[in-house]
GROMACS .gro file of C-alpha atoms in nm:
model
  397
    1MET     CA    1  -0.212   0.734  -1.832
    2PHE     CA    2  -0.310   1.004  -1.583
    3THR     CA    3  -0.666   1.062  -1.448
    4ALA     CA    4  -0.831   1.387  -1.349
    5SER     CA    5  -0.687   1.341  -0.981
    6GLY     CA    6  -0.340   1.254  -1.127
    7VAL     CA    7  -0.329   0.896  -1.032
    8ALA     CA    8  -0.166   0.683  -1.300
    9THR     CA    9  -0.393   0.388  -1.434
   10ALA     CA   10  -0.333   0.107  -1.687
   11ARG     CA   11  -0.579   0.213  -1.947
   12ARG     CA   12  -0.428   0.278  -2.273
   13PRO     CA   13  -0.476   0.600  -2.455
   14ALA     CA   14  -0.739   0.590  -2.733
   15PRO     CA   15  -0.643   0.615  -3.079
   16MET     CA   16  -0.771   0.949  -3.103
   17GLN     CA   17  -0.565   1.088  -2.814
   18TRP     CA   18  -0.263   0.947  -2.971
   19MET     CA   19  -0.361   1.127  -3.308
   20LEU     CA   20  -0.413   1.454  -3.115
   21PHE     CA   21  -0.099   1.419  -2.942
   22ALA     CA   22   0.099   1.343  -3.283
   23CYS     CA   23  -0.057   1.638  -3.443
   24PHE     CA   24   0.055   1.848  -3.130
   25LEU     CA   25   0.431   1.735  -3.158
   26TRP     CA   26   0.419   1.801  -3.548
   27ILE     CA   27   0.299   2.161  -3.492
   28LEU     CA   28   0.562   2.182  -3.205
   29SER     CA   29   0.840   2.056  -3.464
   30GLY     CA   30   0.739   2.316  -3.705
   31VAL     CA   31   0.788   2.603  -3.470
   32ALA     CA   32   1.072   2.449  -3.246
   33GLU     CA   33   1.349   2.647  -3.384
   34ALA     CA   34   1.533   2.944  -3.192
   35HIS     CA   35   1.619   3.257  -3.373
   36PRO     CA   36   1.995   3.304  -3.334
   37VAL     CA   37   2.000   3.657  -3.494
   38ALA     CA   38   2.299   3.887  -3.463
   39GLN     CA   39   2.233   4.254  -3.512
   40GLY     CA   40   2.397   4.540  -3.684
   41ALA     CA   41   2.371   4.866  -3.847
   42ILE     CA   42   2.464   5.012  -4.190
   43LEU     CA   43   2.493   5.364  -4.309
   44VAL     CA   44   2.499   5.396  -4.689
   45THR     CA   45   2.615   5.714  -4.856
   46ILE     CA   46   2.546   5.748  -5.217
   47SER     CA   47   2.716   5.986  -5.451
   48PRO     CA   48   2.729   6.016  -5.831
   49ARG     CA   49   3.047   5.814  -5.869
   50GLN     CA   50   3.046   5.585  -5.580
   51LEU     CA   51   2.852   5.398  -5.296
   52THR     CA   52   2.989   5.386  -4.957
   53VAL     CA   53   2.892   5.142  -4.698
   54ARG     CA   54   2.993   5.171  -4.334
   55ALA     CA   55   2.886   4.858  -4.153
   56THR     CA   56   2.871   4.832  -3.763
   57VAL     CA   57   2.847   4.445  -3.649
   58SER     CA   58   2.829   4.290  -3.336
   59LEU     CA   59   3.092   4.114  -3.159
   60GLU     CA   60   2.843   3.799  -3.170
   61GLU     CA   61   2.852   3.805  -3.559
   62VAL     CA   62   3.224   3.826  -3.554
   63LEU     CA   63   3.273   3.527  -3.335
   64VAL     CA   64   2.999   3.317  -3.494
   65ALA     CA   65   3.164   3.356  -3.824
   66ALA     CA   66   3.513   3.281  -3.675
   67ALA     CA   67   3.390   3.002  -3.490
   68TYR     CA   68   3.271   2.803  -3.777
   69ARG     CA   69   3.584   2.849  -4.009
   70SER     CA   70   3.825   2.556  -4.078
   71GLU     CA   71   4.084   2.471  -3.865
   72SER     CA   72   4.348   2.582  -4.111
   73THR     CA   73   4.185   2.951  -4.163
   74ARG     CA   74   4.046   2.987  -3.782
   75ALA     CA   75   4.141   3.313  -3.614
   76LYS     CA   76   4.352   3.265  -3.314
   77SER     CA   77   4.229   3.555  -3.119
   78PRO     CA   78   3.905   3.792  -3.135
   79VAL     CA   79   4.137   4.059  -3.287
   80GLU     CA   80   4.230   3.840  -3.583
   81ALA     CA   81   3.874   3.731  -3.612
   82ALA     CA   82   3.780   4.095  -3.656
   83GLN     CA   83   4.037   4.150  -3.923
   84GLN     CA   84   3.900   3.842  -4.117
   85HIS     CA   85   3.541   3.954  -4.105
   86GLY     CA   86   3.583   4.230  -4.330
   87ALA     CA   87   3.651   4.003  -4.635
   88TYR     CA   88   3.365   3.796  -4.518
   89LEU     CA   89   3.106   4.055  -4.508
   90LEU     CA   90   3.186   4.191  -4.859
   91GLU     CA   91   3.143   3.867  -4.991
   92HIS     CA   92   2.791   3.819  -4.840
   93LEU     CA   93   2.643   4.180  -4.892
   94ARG     CA   94   2.530   4.196  -5.224
   95ILE     CA   95   2.436   4.555  -5.392
   96SER     CA   96   2.310   4.623  -5.737
   97ALA     CA   97   2.259   4.960  -5.922
   98ASP     CA   98   1.990   4.939  -6.183
   99GLY     CA   99   2.011   4.568  -6.181
  100ARG     CA  100   2.404   4.567  -6.228
  101ARG     CA  101   2.572   4.385  -5.952
  102LEU     CA  102   2.836   4.625  -5.790
  103ARG     CA  103   3.184   4.526  -5.702
  104GLY     CA  104   3.335   4.657  -5.389
  105ARG     CA  105   3.645   4.672  -5.195
  106LEU     CA  106   3.728   4.701  -4.822
  107ILE     CA  107   3.878   5.032  -4.739
  108ASP     CA  108   3.875   5.047  -4.354
  109SER     CA  109   3.874   4.780  -4.107
  110PRO     CA  110   3.854   4.792  -3.696
  111PRO     CA  111   4.195   4.893  -3.545
  112ASP     CA  112   4.342   4.680  -3.273
  113PRO     CA  113   4.202   4.737  -2.926
  114GLU     CA  114   4.384   4.859  -2.665
  115ALA     CA  115   4.513   4.614  -2.397
  116GLY     CA  116   4.232   4.481  -2.194
  117ASP     CA  117   3.954   4.653  -2.405
  118LYS     CA  118   3.701   4.417  -2.517
  119PRO     CA  119   3.489   4.598  -2.817
  120ARG     CA  120   3.118   4.515  -2.849
  121HIS     CA  121   3.097   4.634  -3.193
  122PHE     CA  122   3.341   4.638  -3.523
  123VAL     CA  123   3.284   4.888  -3.800
  124TYR     CA  124   3.407   4.810  -4.154
  125GLU     CA  125   3.401   5.052  -4.453
  126PHE     CA  126   3.342   4.958  -4.799
  127ILE     CA  127   3.326   5.137  -5.146
  128TYR     CA  128   3.142   5.030  -5.458
  129PRO     CA  129   3.242   5.244  -5.755
  130LEU     CA  130   2.956   5.331  -5.999
  131GLU     CA  131   2.991   5.397  -6.363
  132ASN     CA  132   2.688   5.616  -6.393
  133PRO     CA  133   2.445   5.777  -6.146
  134ALA     CA  134   2.175   5.521  -6.052
  135SER     CA  135   1.790   5.557  -6.002
  136GLU     CA  136   1.750   5.253  -5.805
  137PHE     CA  137   1.992   5.017  -5.563
  138ARG     CA  138   1.917   4.687  -5.412
  139PHE     CA  139   2.079   4.555  -5.096
  140GLU     CA  140   2.080   4.184  -5.047
  141GLU     CA  141   2.270   3.974  -4.776
  142ASP     CA  142   2.308   3.611  -4.631
  143VAL     CA  143   2.553   3.696  -4.353
  144LEU     CA  144   2.582   3.402  -4.129
  145ASN     CA  145   2.328   3.160  -4.303
  146GLU     CA  146   2.555   2.893  -4.405
  147PHE     CA  147   2.620   2.821  -4.031
  148GLU     CA  148   2.399   2.607  -3.834
  149PHE     CA  149   2.300   2.704  -3.456
  150ALA     CA  150   2.153   2.363  -3.421
  151PRO     CA  151   2.046   2.086  -3.681
  152GLY     CA  152   1.799   2.241  -3.937
  153ASN     CA  153   1.831   2.609  -3.764
  154ARG     CA  154   2.089   2.835  -3.918
  155TRP     CA  155   2.214   3.200  -3.791
  156GLU     CA  156   2.129   3.495  -3.952
  157ALA     CA  157   2.206   3.851  -3.920
  158SER     CA  158   2.005   4.171  -3.966
  159TYR     CA  159   2.071   4.559  -4.007
  160ILE     CA  160   1.934   4.874  -3.944
  161VAL     CA  161   2.015   5.088  -4.246
  162GLN     CA  162   2.016   5.451  -4.285
  163ILE     CA  163   2.058   5.587  -4.656
  164THR     CA  164   2.233   5.914  -4.734
  165GLU     CA  165   2.227   6.079  -5.079
  166ASP     CA  166   2.539   6.313  -5.163
  167GLY     CA  167   2.566   6.417  -4.771
  168HIS     CA  168   2.195   6.469  -4.686
  169ALA     CA  169   1.999   6.218  -4.471
  170SER     CA  170   1.766   6.059  -4.705
  171ARG     CA  171   1.609   5.764  -4.537
  172GLU     CA  172   1.626   5.610  -4.214
  173GLY     CA  173   1.484   5.342  -4.009
  174LEU     CA  174   1.507   5.086  -4.308
  175LEU     CA  175   1.566   4.719  -4.240
  176LEU     CA  176   1.768   4.464  -4.425
  177THR     CA  177   1.759   4.082  -4.330
  178SER     CA  178   1.834   3.766  -4.520
  179ARG     CA  179   1.442   3.735  -4.585
  180GLN     CA  180   1.384   4.106  -4.679
  181PRO     CA  181   1.588   4.258  -4.955
  182LEU     CA  182   1.598   4.631  -4.952
  183VAL     CA  183   1.506   4.824  -5.254
  184PHE     CA  184   1.600   5.229  -5.254
  185ALA     CA  185   1.496   5.454  -5.524
  186THR     CA  186   1.683   5.785  -5.530
  187GLU     CA  187   1.336   5.974  -5.656
  188GLY     CA  188   1.495   6.162  -5.927
  189HIS     CA  189   1.795   6.252  -5.735
  190LEU     CA  190   1.993   6.431  -5.490
  191ALA     CA  191   1.841   6.776  -5.497
  192GLN     CA  192   1.496   6.616  -5.331
  193ALA     CA  193   1.712   6.525  -5.023
  194SER     CA  194   1.637   6.721  -4.729
  195ALA     CA  195   1.939   6.893  -4.538
  196ALA     CA  196   1.725   6.953  -4.216
  197ALA     CA  197   1.661   6.596  -4.113
  198PRO     CA  198   1.627   6.245  -4.239
  199ARG     CA  199   1.328   6.160  -4.408
  200LEU     CA  200   1.105   5.896  -4.256
  201ASP     CA  201   0.864   5.686  -4.459
  202ARG     CA  202   0.642   5.590  -4.140
  203TRP     CA  203   0.420   5.303  -4.319
  204GLN     CA  204   0.725   5.135  -4.473
  205VAL     CA  205   0.919   5.167  -4.134
  206LEU     CA  206   0.587   5.017  -3.972
  207GLY     CA  207   0.545   4.741  -4.222
  208ALA     CA  208   0.895   4.649  -4.219
  209TYR     CA  209   0.939   4.597  -3.841
  210PHE     CA  210   0.604   4.424  -3.831
  211HIS     CA  211   0.734   4.173  -4.070
  212HIS     CA  212   1.029   4.159  -3.859
  213GLY     CA  213   0.868   4.143  -3.542
  214LEU     CA  214   0.641   3.841  -3.685
  215LEU     CA  215   0.929   3.649  -3.817
  216HIS     CA  216   1.107   3.698  -3.485
  217ILE     CA  217   0.839   3.471  -3.339
  218LEU     CA  218   0.738   3.241  -3.593
  219THR     CA  219   1.113   3.137  -3.679
  220GLY     CA  220   1.200   3.096  -3.330
  221TYR     CA  221   1.098   2.859  -3.049
  222ASP     CA  222   1.167   2.998  -2.725
  223HIS     CA  223   0.885   3.274  -2.686
  224LEU     CA  224   0.646   3.045  -2.862
  225LEU     CA  225   0.708   2.743  -2.642
  226PHE     CA  226   0.677   2.958  -2.337
  227VAL     CA  227   0.313   3.099  -2.464
  228THR     CA  228   0.209   2.762  -2.568
  229ALA     CA  229   0.289   2.608  -2.221
  230LEU     CA  230   0.067   2.883  -2.056
  231VAL     CA  231  -0.206   2.820  -2.307
  232LEU     CA  232  -0.186   2.437  -2.226
  233SER     CA  233  -0.316   2.505  -1.876
  234VAL     CA  234  -0.613   2.730  -1.926
  235ARG     CA  235  -0.964   2.620  -1.939
  236SER     CA  236  -1.146   2.906  -2.022
  237LEU     CA  237  -1.163   3.211  -2.254
  238TRP     CA  238  -1.134   3.454  -1.924
  239GLU     CA  239  -0.810   3.247  -1.784
  240LEU     CA  240  -0.659   3.291  -2.140
  241VAL     CA  241  -0.699   3.663  -2.129
  242LYS     CA  242  -0.582   3.709  -1.787
  243VAL     CA  243  -0.250   3.492  -1.856
  244ILE     CA  244  -0.191   3.632  -2.196
  245THR     CA  245  -0.262   3.995  -2.077
  246ALA     CA  246  -0.007   3.954  -1.783
  247PHE     CA  247   0.275   3.804  -2.025
  248THR     CA  248   0.201   4.083  -2.271
  249LEU     CA  249   0.220   4.382  -2.018
  250ALA     CA  250   0.525   4.255  -1.870
  251HIS     CA  251   0.722   4.215  -2.217
  252SER     CA  252   0.592   4.532  -2.326
  253ILE     CA  253   0.724   4.700  -2.005
  254THR     CA  254   1.086   4.576  -2.067
  255LEU     CA  255   1.061   4.614  -2.449
  256ALA     CA  256   0.992   4.984  -2.379
  257LEU     CA  257   1.250   5.045  -2.129
  258SER     CA  258   1.507   4.871  -2.321
  259ALA     CA  259   1.388   5.089  -2.631
  260PHE     CA  260   1.468   5.406  -2.442
  261ASP     CA  261   1.782   5.263  -2.294
  262LEU     CA  262   1.661   5.279  -1.938
  263PHE     CA  263   1.699   4.895  -1.845
  264ARG     CA  264   1.891   4.635  -2.016
  265LEU     CA  265   2.045   4.294  -1.927
  266PRO     CA  266   2.330   4.104  -2.103
  267PRO     CA  267   2.218   3.812  -2.335
  268PRO     CA  268   2.442   3.584  -2.114
  269VAL     CA  269   2.180   3.667  -1.839
  270VAL     CA  270   1.872   3.670  -2.053
  271GLU     CA  271   1.871   3.372  -2.272
  272PRO     CA  272   1.924   3.120  -2.031
  273VAL     CA  273   1.647   3.277  -1.790
  274ILE     CA  274   1.406   3.233  -2.108
  275ALA     CA  275   1.521   2.890  -2.148
  276GLY     CA  276   1.458   2.823  -1.787
  277SER     CA  277   1.101   2.961  -1.801
  278ILE     CA  278   0.998   2.743  -2.060
  279ILE     CA  279   1.124   2.441  -1.851
  280PHE     CA  280   0.952   2.598  -1.532
  281VAL     CA  281   0.612   2.655  -1.676
  282ALA     CA  282   0.592   2.311  -1.885
  283LEU     CA  283   0.707   2.125  -1.558
  284GLN     CA  284   0.452   2.294  -1.366
  285ASN     CA  285   0.188   2.195  -1.589
  286VAL     CA  286   0.293   1.839  -1.565
  287PHE     CA  287   0.368   1.803  -1.178
  288TRP     CA  288   0.155   2.071  -1.006
  289PRO     CA  289  -0.142   2.143  -1.262
  290GLU     CA  290  -0.367   2.267  -0.957
  291ARG     CA  291  -0.126   2.565  -0.939
  292THR     CA  292  -0.168   2.668  -1.316
  293ARG     CA  293  -0.489   2.822  -1.268
  294ASP     CA  294  -0.482   3.083  -0.997
  295TRP     CA  295  -0.289   3.391  -0.899
  296THR     CA  296   0.052   3.207  -0.904
  297ARG     CA  297   0.048   3.143  -1.273
  298LEU     CA  298  -0.045   3.498  -1.354
  299ALA     CA  299   0.270   3.591  -1.139
  300VAL     CA  300   0.488   3.351  -1.331
  301ALA     CA  301   0.368   3.464  -1.669
  302PHE     CA  302   0.439   3.836  -1.548
  303PHE     CA  303   0.782   3.770  -1.400
  304PHE     CA  304   0.918   3.554  -1.682
  305GLY     CA  305   0.756   3.800  -1.920
  306LEU     CA  306   0.970   4.072  -1.818
  307PHE     CA  307   1.287   3.869  -1.946
  308HIS     CA  308   1.111   3.762  -2.279
  309GLY     CA  309   1.057   4.153  -2.350
  310LEU     CA  310   1.433   4.182  -2.296
  311GLY     CA  311   1.481   3.886  -2.529
  312PHE     CA  312   1.260   4.061  -2.781
  313ALA     CA  313   1.483   4.376  -2.761
  314GLY     CA  314   1.803   4.185  -2.777
  315GLY     CA  315   2.077   4.338  -3.030
  316LEU     CA  316   1.793   4.502  -3.221
  317LEU     CA  317   1.790   4.809  -3.003
  318GLU     CA  318   2.170   4.829  -3.002
  319ALA     CA  319   2.132   4.864  -3.362
  320MET     CA  320   1.869   5.125  -3.331
  321GLN     CA  321   2.067   5.377  -3.131
  322GLY     CA  322   2.161   5.597  -3.428
  323MET     CA  323   1.780   5.632  -3.518
  324SER     CA  324   1.563   5.964  -3.455
  325SER     CA  325   1.315   5.907  -3.184
  326ARG     CA  326   1.045   5.923  -3.428
  327ALA     CA  327   1.188   5.665  -3.641
  328LEU     CA  328   1.264   5.472  -3.302
  329LEU     CA  329   0.904   5.491  -3.200
  330PHE     CA  330   0.767   5.369  -3.526
  331ALA     CA  331   0.995   5.077  -3.527
  332ILE     CA  332   0.914   4.976  -3.185
  333LEU     CA  333   0.533   4.982  -3.258
  334GLY     CA  334   0.574   4.799  -3.563
  335PHE     CA  335   0.790   4.537  -3.416
  336SER     CA  336   0.574   4.514  -3.109
  337ALA     CA  337   0.275   4.456  -3.316
  338GLY     CA  338   0.445   4.183  -3.539
  339VAL     CA  339   0.543   4.013  -3.206
  340GLU     CA  340   0.183   4.017  -3.080
  341ALA     CA  341   0.034   3.891  -3.431
  342GLY     CA  342   0.323   3.592  -3.391
  343HIS     CA  343   0.193   3.522  -3.057
  344GLN     CA  344  -0.187   3.492  -3.155
  345VAL     CA  345  -0.096   3.261  -3.437
  346VAL     CA  346  -0.008   3.013  -3.173
  347VAL     CA  347  -0.239   3.098  -2.897
  348ILE     CA  348  -0.570   3.111  -3.084
  349PRO     CA  349  -0.534   2.763  -3.259
  350THR     CA  350  -0.399   2.598  -2.948
  351PHE     CA  351  -0.668   2.719  -2.726
  352CYS     CA  352  -0.956   2.606  -3.001
  353ALA     CA  353  -0.797   2.270  -3.025
  354LEU     CA  354  -0.809   2.229  -2.649
  355LYS     CA  355  -1.176   2.331  -2.646
  356LEU     CA  356  -1.262   2.084  -2.915
  357ALA     CA  357  -1.090   1.801  -2.744
  358ARG     CA  358  -1.272   1.904  -2.428
  359GLY     CA  359  -1.588   1.864  -2.613
  360TRP     CA  360  -1.530   1.511  -2.755
  361ARG     CA  361  -1.702   1.363  -2.451
  362ARG     CA  362  -2.010   1.471  -2.260
  363ASP     CA  363  -1.899   1.337  -1.959
  364PRO     CA  364  -1.730   1.622  -1.742
  365SER     CA  365  -1.497   1.390  -1.596
  366GLN     CA  366  -1.368   1.226  -1.920
  367SER     CA  367  -1.342   1.562  -2.074
  368GLU     CA  368  -1.126   1.687  -1.794
  369ALA     CA  369  -0.911   1.385  -1.788
  370ARG     CA  370  -0.852   1.436  -2.154
  371THR     CA  371  -0.766   1.786  -2.112
  372LEU     CA  372  -0.526   1.713  -1.837
  373LEU     CA  373  -0.385   1.420  -2.064
  374ILE     CA  374  -0.308   1.664  -2.337
  375SER     CA  375  -0.179   1.934  -2.118
  376ARG     CA  376   0.081   1.718  -1.943
  377TRP     CA  377   0.190   1.507  -2.256
  378GLY     CA  378   0.243   1.829  -2.466
  379SER     CA  379   0.399   2.004  -2.153
  380ALA     CA  380   0.659   1.721  -2.132
  381ALA     CA  381   0.754   1.769  -2.495
  382ILE     CA  382   0.793   2.129  -2.442
  383SER     CA  383   1.006   2.094  -2.091
  384LEU     CA  384   1.243   1.871  -2.338
  385ALA     CA  385   1.252   2.132  -2.596
  386GLY     CA  386   1.331   2.398  -2.345
  387MET     CA  387   1.619   2.199  -2.198
  388VAL     CA  388   1.776   2.172  -2.561
  389TYR     CA  389   1.741   2.564  -2.583
  390LEU     CA  390   1.908   2.607  -2.244
  391ALA     CA  391   2.183   2.373  -2.349
  392ALA     CA  392   2.238   2.583  -2.665
  393ALA     CA  393   2.203   2.931  -2.476
  394LEU     CA  394   2.467   2.838  -2.216
  395ARG     CA  395   2.700   2.707  -2.490
  396TRP     CA  396   2.690   3.010  -2.710
  397TRP     CA  397   2.682   3.246  -2.406
   0.00000   0.00000   0.00000
């Protein structure tokens, strides 16, 4: 094992040490899943006799769905994949009116791009006939859920939704994911819709995006692994506050800059850097623990936090571009709060567990040695998980 001075000895770890490490790996396995999410936008128009859906989907969504098709049906080009995706989307988007499942049809699909043009989005339009005017609509989707990004970790898609009743913007800033069906009540109908501006239910938007931000963290491993590696090296509450503040400040800056389209980087740059940040911080804990408790660790947390903020934004902000500034503000506030709540779910228990482990021995040298052992073994496991994520990021981008 490693002693406090970093010298390996022949003494075998106590059973309690192995139990603690096994518990840490069990917790890590529960969160060690990336969040491969394709983002899109949906505009719904409701009239007395039909419901129209205009879906704007990312190139990523189209390519993922095409890549997992069987050899006999797989598209030979991105253009063919885009043409096939309309039928796929119609099958995986389910809409009900007053409890009755609606049957739709594709009426418009993306035109062939001009030579040399590589579109980032594709637009599909569907019509769902209505036998009678409905008072409540329910939207559900499971787009990409049947495809695995990695064993046990499935792809998913989420959509920013705006619903218009008979030509008047009624609701905006709504969110549809496979975990969050969307229910829309027409509120006794079209006459109440405002022709001046979209209606914004601030609490609904805050709640929906808080939930989305929370799940964005808790169902993905990249940001959580990075934060856990930061926490493994701290020894006091003040150190924890400083390093988490540096990380939070950094990712808040780039998330805000991305939200207002002031600065963005493409995913092929951001995702590998995020994976590299996990590996860097974890290996620093293992081989250079003396450098994890000074200003250099704060600089590392801040620098990589800038890229994590861009990762939080991802395609979500591209899908938000059609939202009003008010809706965008509440969506970003809710999403950011959810992200921070997700972080604390890991930060607080991990820090408390380390404090308990440190207090099992009254001898300060034994306490420090135990803490260093946990930090190194845990960080070694995190670095391996980071390498898996890096390989996946490079494979997809």
